[in-house]
């Protein structure tokens, strides 16, 4: 798993260095800072969630609790990534200068890639609880394969944004595979389809606004409005509730 994630974390820059220009490499390096910032917040959640989940794994209400945590994570983390992606043009201009303006679009994809990376740990919780951790090799391996193929196809054509989108696809693949396999070995009442739609909505909203938002105050108003729209959508999805999407059944005992 560590080797596969090492591939995902390096194949984008490896491909970009060999198919793109130095300017594209510099822009991508700036965009990666947004991935790092979002990952810092998500890492704090991951460090707290692991012990929390294992301590409550045998509680009768644990599946519902985990479902609420997953839904809240997707809603809050997606909003954070959306804010980071929408703020990227202004942040890049202030901190790196206008010569790195091309980093804004890759930054959006990388911010949401960090969200998908965090979702992998929650979505795959059932694999760990069922003591079937070798299955994680398949999820990480599949994601690494997607990263290699996507970078090979997208980076030479679209440059830094293609590399960022390939990384985004890889982490989304890891989360989806972990979810599907985990639901087979240890079903949880996750609202998978609704949460996937919520995440996809945030990504689509950010991708559109970053491209069409004008400069100045009108652009700022559009970005803030987009974030508010997504927050209202997440509220309508009632991410704090544990409405299940899979049947409830007896959980297999640990050990």
Tab-separated table of C-alpha atoms in Angstrom:
chain	number	residue	atom	x	y	z
A	1	UNK	CA	0.000	0.000	0.000
A	2	UNK	CA	2.813	2.386	0.885
A	3	UNK	CA	4.577	1.617	-2.395
A	4	UNK	CA	1.370	2.226	-4.371
A	5	UNK	CA	0.793	5.561	-2.659
A	6	UNK	CA	4.405	6.453	-3.332
A	7	UNK	CA	3.697	5.885	-7.018
A	8	UNK	CA	0.609	8.084	-6.888
A	9	UNK	CA	2.530	10.832	-5.127
A	10	UNK	CA	5.429	10.892	-7.597
A	11	UNK	CA	4.249	9.788	-11.036
A	12	UNK	CA	2.578	13.149	-11.692
A	13	UNK	CA	5.778	15.163	-11.284
A	14	UNK	CA	7.842	12.466	-12.989
A	15	UNK	CA	5.623	12.620	-16.071
A	16	UNK	CA	5.343	16.407	-16.044
A	17	UNK	CA	9.121	16.844	-15.861
A	18	UNK	CA	9.551	14.711	-18.965
A	19	UNK	CA	6.670	15.999	-21.054
A	20	UNK	CA	6.148	19.591	-19.916
A	21	UNK	CA	8.103	22.798	-19.607
A	22	UNK	CA	9.901	24.253	-16.597
A	23	UNK	CA	7.111	26.821	-16.279
A	24	UNK	CA	4.527	24.055	-15.969
A	25	UNK	CA	6.664	22.309	-13.395
A	26	UNK	CA	6.891	25.500	-11.358
A	27	UNK	CA	3.155	26.085	-11.533
A	28	UNK	CA	2.495	22.516	-10.436
A	29	UNK	CA	4.860	22.897	-7.484
A	30	UNK	CA	2.853	25.925	-6.354
A	31	UNK	CA	-0.436	24.059	-6.860
A	32	UNK	CA	0.837	21.170	-4.707
A	33	UNK	CA	0.953	23.551	-1.734
A	34	UNK	CA	-2.844	23.558	-1.743
A	35	UNK	CA	-2.848	19.756	-1.593
A	36	UNK	CA	-0.491	19.979	1.372
A	37	UNK	CA	-2.606	22.528	3.218
A	38	UNK	CA	-5.855	20.581	2.803
A	39	UNK	CA	-4.063	17.342	3.698
A	40	UNK	CA	-2.846	18.873	6.966
A	41	UNK	CA	-6.415	19.402	8.128
A	42	UNK	CA	-7.534	15.985	6.911
A	43	UNK	CA	-4.563	14.284	8.576
A	44	UNK	CA	-5.676	15.691	11.919
A	45	UNK	CA	-9.082	14.106	11.350
A	46	UNK	CA	-7.505	10.777	10.372
A	47	UNK	CA	-5.314	10.653	13.468
A	48	UNK	CA	-8.348	11.208	15.680
A	49	UNK	CA	-10.757	8.975	13.767
A	50	UNK	CA	-8.694	5.773	13.899
A	51	UNK	CA	-8.583	5.329	17.694
A	52	UNK	CA	-12.135	6.681	17.945
A	53	UNK	CA	-13.448	4.083	15.506
A	54	UNK	CA	-11.594	1.127	16.988
A	55	UNK	CA	-12.692	2.025	20.519
A	56	UNK	CA	-16.348	1.990	19.469
A	57	UNK	CA	-16.305	-0.793	16.883
A	58	UNK	CA	-18.294	-3.204	19.091
A	59	UNK	CA	-20.941	-0.694	20.168
A	60	UNK	CA	-24.414	-1.540	18.826
A	61	UNK	CA	-24.812	1.971	17.423
A	62	UNK	CA	-21.317	2.114	15.928
A	63	UNK	CA	-22.420	1.654	12.276
A	64	UNK	CA	-24.811	4.609	12.514
A	65	UNK	CA	-22.141	6.676	14.233
A	66	UNK	CA	-19.606	5.891	11.518
A	67	UNK	CA	-22.173	6.772	8.860
A	68	UNK	CA	-22.671	10.200	10.434
A	69	UNK	CA	-18.924	10.737	10.641
A	70	UNK	CA	-18.474	9.793	6.982
A	71	UNK	CA	-21.264	12.080	5.819
A	72	UNK	CA	-20.012	14.981	7.917
A	73	UNK	CA	-16.498	14.418	6.658
A	74	UNK	CA	-17.562	14.523	3.011
A	75	UNK	CA	-19.641	17.661	3.551
A	76	UNK	CA	-17.106	19.615	5.602
A	77	UNK	CA	-13.971	18.490	3.748
A	78	UNK	CA	-15.573	19.159	0.358
A	79	UNK	CA	-16.520	22.658	1.481
A	80	UNK	CA	-12.963	23.235	2.668
A	81	UNK	CA	-11.500	22.010	-0.615
A	82	UNK	CA	-13.966	24.158	-2.549
A	83	UNK	CA	-12.956	27.240	-0.571
A	84	UNK	CA	-9.278	26.446	-1.108
A	85	UNK	CA	-9.769	25.923	-4.820
A	86	UNK	CA	-11.847	29.067	-5.269
A	87	UNK	CA	-9.350	31.127	-3.308
A	88	UNK	CA	-6.405	29.719	-5.264
A	89	UNK	CA	-6.230	32.472	-7.941
A	90	UNK	CA	-6.045	35.250	-5.350
A	91	UNK	CA	-3.704	33.342	-3.038
A	92	UNK	CA	-1.336	32.449	-5.864
A	93	UNK	CA	-1.244	36.033	-7.111
A	94	UNK	CA	-0.439	37.398	-3.654
A	95	UNK	CA	2.063	34.768	-2.511
A	96	UNK	CA	3.685	33.649	-5.769
A	97	UNK	CA	2.992	36.418	-8.272
A	98	UNK	CA	1.071	36.586	-11.508
A	99	UNK	CA	3.689	34.537	-13.340
A	100	UNK	CA	2.318	31.488	-11.486
A	101	UNK	CA	-1.336	32.208	-12.256
A	102	UNK	CA	-1.610	28.889	-14.104
A	103	UNK	CA	-1.329	27.096	-10.736
A	104	UNK	CA	-4.904	27.993	-9.793
A	105	UNK	CA	-6.664	25.324	-11.849
A	106	UNK	CA	-4.401	22.429	-10.811
A	107	UNK	CA	-4.791	23.602	-7.205
A	108	UNK	CA	-8.533	22.942	-7.346
A	109	UNK	CA	-8.089	19.325	-8.485
A	110	UNK	CA	-5.368	18.698	-5.917
A	111	UNK	CA	-7.473	20.122	-3.085
A	112	UNK	CA	-10.262	17.676	-3.891
A	113	UNK	CA	-7.713	14.881	-4.339
A	114	UNK	CA	-6.806	15.411	-0.681
A	115	UNK	CA	-10.473	15.034	0.274
A	116	UNK	CA	-10.685	11.750	-1.637
A	117	UNK	CA	-7.523	10.558	0.069
A	118	UNK	CA	-9.124	11.158	3.469
A	119	UNK	CA	-12.364	9.477	2.398
A	120	UNK	CA	-10.335	6.354	1.618
A	121	UNK	CA	-9.624	5.819	5.316
A	122	UNK	CA	-13.254	6.150	6.380
A	123	UNK	CA	-14.757	4.271	3.437
A	124	UNK	CA	-12.359	1.369	3.993
A	125	UNK	CA	-13.005	1.097	7.717
A	126	UNK	CA	-14.841	-2.195	7.268
A	127	UNK	CA	-11.754	-3.775	5.708
A	128	UNK	CA	-9.773	-3.027	8.859
A	129	UNK	CA	-12.512	-4.069	11.272
A	130	UNK	CA	-12.963	-7.380	9.458
A	131	UNK	CA	-9.195	-8.014	9.682
A	132	UNK	CA	-8.991	-8.279	5.875
A	133	UNK	CA	-6.272	-5.659	5.479
A	134	UNK	CA	-4.547	-7.461	2.550
A	135	UNK	CA	-7.509	-6.231	0.498
A	136	UNK	CA	-6.124	-2.712	0.856
A	137	UNK	CA	-3.370	-3.772	-1.513
A	138	UNK	CA	-5.943	-4.122	-4.282
A	139	UNK	CA	-7.443	-0.694	-3.620
A	140	UNK	CA	-4.079	1.048	-3.534
A	141	UNK	CA	-2.759	-0.946	-6.483
A	142	UNK	CA	-5.784	-0.081	-8.593
A	143	UNK	CA	-5.381	3.591	-7.726
A	144	UNK	CA	-1.674	3.512	-8.635
A	145	UNK	CA	-2.513	1.940	-11.992
A	146	UNK	CA	-5.046	4.691	-12.676
A	147	UNK	CA	-2.440	7.307	-11.734
A	148	UNK	CA	0.100	5.882	-14.190
A	149	UNK	CA	-2.347	5.541	-17.089
A	150	UNK	CA	-4.061	8.896	-16.489
A	151	UNK	CA	-0.767	10.746	-16.268
A	152	UNK	CA	0.455	9.069	-19.425
A	153	UNK	CA	-2.671	10.182	-21.284
A	154	UNK	CA	-3.429	13.583	-19.757
A	155	UNK	CA	-0.173	15.204	-18.675
A	156	UNK	CA	1.475	15.474	-22.127
A	157	UNK	CA	-1.662	17.103	-23.516
A	158	UNK	CA	-2.870	19.305	-20.649
A	159	UNK	CA	0.305	19.941	-18.705
A	160	UNK	CA	0.073	20.770	-15.004
A	161	UNK	CA	-3.717	20.630	-14.944
A	162	UNK	CA	-3.642	17.205	-16.588
A	163	UNK	CA	-1.214	15.944	-13.935
A	164	UNK	CA	-3.430	17.328	-11.172
A	165	UNK	CA	-6.542	15.751	-12.667
A	166	UNK	CA	-4.742	12.405	-12.976
A	167	UNK	CA	-3.814	12.576	-9.287
A	168	UNK	CA	-7.413	13.454	-8.462
A	169	UNK	CA	-8.645	10.428	-10.421
A	170	UNK	CA	-6.202	8.150	-8.612
A	171	UNK	CA	-7.303	9.161	-5.131
A	172	UNK	CA	-10.973	8.988	-6.093
A	173	UNK	CA	-10.362	5.470	-7.426
A	174	UNK	CA	-8.764	4.456	-4.131
A	175	UNK	CA	-11.751	5.769	-2.165
A	176	UNK	CA	-14.316	4.103	-4.444
A	177	UNK	CA	-12.543	0.730	-4.410
A	178	UNK	CA	-12.155	0.877	-0.626
A	179	UNK	CA	-15.849	1.673	-0.266
A	180	UNK	CA	-17.018	-1.148	-2.543
A	181	UNK	CA	-14.765	-3.798	-0.997
A	182	UNK	CA	-15.449	-2.649	2.552
A	183	UNK	CA	-19.194	-2.835	2.047
A	184	UNK	CA	-18.801	-6.463	0.995
A	185	UNK	CA	-16.805	-7.612	4.011
A	186	UNK	CA	-18.294	-5.362	6.720
A	187	UNK	CA	-21.416	-3.463	5.571
A	188	UNK	CA	-22.003	0.006	6.990
A	189	UNK	CA	-25.085	2.207	6.587
A	190	UNK	CA	-23.181	4.726	4.503
A	191	UNK	CA	-25.106	6.867	2.029
A	192	UNK	CA	-22.619	6.154	-0.707
A	193	UNK	CA	-24.554	7.401	-3.722
A	194	UNK	CA	-25.680	10.634	-2.059
A	195	UNK	CA	-22.243	11.401	-0.692
A	196	UNK	CA	-20.674	10.722	-4.078
A	197	UNK	CA	-23.176	13.130	-5.638
A	198	UNK	CA	-22.391	15.752	-2.985
A	199	UNK	CA	-18.657	15.440	-3.605
A	200	UNK	CA	-19.106	15.512	-7.385
A	201	UNK	CA	-21.297	18.592	-7.049
A	202	UNK	CA	-18.595	20.433	-5.125
A	203	UNK	CA	-15.972	19.466	-7.709
A	204	UNK	CA	-18.153	20.537	-10.640
A	205	UNK	CA	-19.090	23.805	-8.961
A	206	UNK	CA	-15.477	24.632	-8.269
A	207	UNK	CA	-14.299	23.689	-11.772
A	208	UNK	CA	-16.910	25.943	-13.389
A	209	UNK	CA	-16.455	28.951	-11.109
A	210	UNK	CA	-12.653	28.926	-11.336
A	211	UNK	CA	-12.969	29.188	-15.120
A	212	UNK	CA	-15.717	31.785	-15.403
A	213	UNK	CA	-15.184	34.039	-12.376
A	214	UNK	CA	-14.031	37.519	-13.430
A	215	UNK	CA	-11.339	39.471	-11.661
A	216	UNK	CA	-12.004	41.869	-8.822
A	217	UNK	CA	-15.009	42.148	-6.571
A	218	UNK	CA	-17.481	40.501	-8.994
A	219	UNK	CA	-15.297	37.402	-9.059
A	220	UNK	CA	-15.013	37.392	-5.269
A	221	UNK	CA	-18.774	37.658	-4.938
A	222	UNK	CA	-19.245	34.753	-7.368
A	223	UNK	CA	-16.780	32.582	-5.451
A	224	UNK	CA	-18.375	33.321	-2.093
A	225	UNK	CA	-21.795	32.690	-3.595
A	226	UNK	CA	-20.678	29.317	-4.943
A	227	UNK	CA	-19.374	28.298	-1.518
A	228	UNK	CA	-22.654	29.386	0.070
A	229	UNK	CA	-24.626	27.400	-2.502
A	230	UNK	CA	-22.667	24.255	-1.736
A	231	UNK	CA	-23.091	24.785	2.009
A	232	UNK	CA	-26.857	24.971	1.506
A	233	UNK	CA	-26.813	21.826	-0.629
A	234	UNK	CA	-24.878	19.975	2.078
A	235	UNK	CA	-27.412	21.195	4.620
A	236	UNK	CA	-30.242	19.902	2.462
A	237	UNK	CA	-28.471	16.538	2.293
A	238	UNK	CA	-28.638	16.448	6.115
A	239	UNK	CA	-25.104	15.140	6.417
A	240	UNK	CA	-25.338	15.092	10.200
A	241	UNK	CA	-27.991	12.355	10.148
A	242	UNK	CA	-27.464	8.603	9.861
A	243	UNK	CA	-30.040	7.637	7.275
A	244	UNK	CA	-28.725	4.308	6.021
A	245	UNK	CA	-28.319	3.073	2.468
A	246	UNK	CA	-27.593	-0.612	3.164
A	247	UNK	CA	-29.508	-3.161	5.119
A	248	UNK	CA	-28.712	-3.549	8.793
A	249	UNK	CA	-27.348	-6.910	9.762
A	250	UNK	CA	-25.260	-8.472	12.499
A	251	UNK	CA	-21.640	-7.412	12.353
A	252	UNK	CA	-18.958	-10.048	12.394
A	253	UNK	CA	-17.021	-10.104	15.672
A	254	UNK	CA	-13.454	-8.933	15.786
A	255	UNK	CA	-10.727	-11.483	16.296
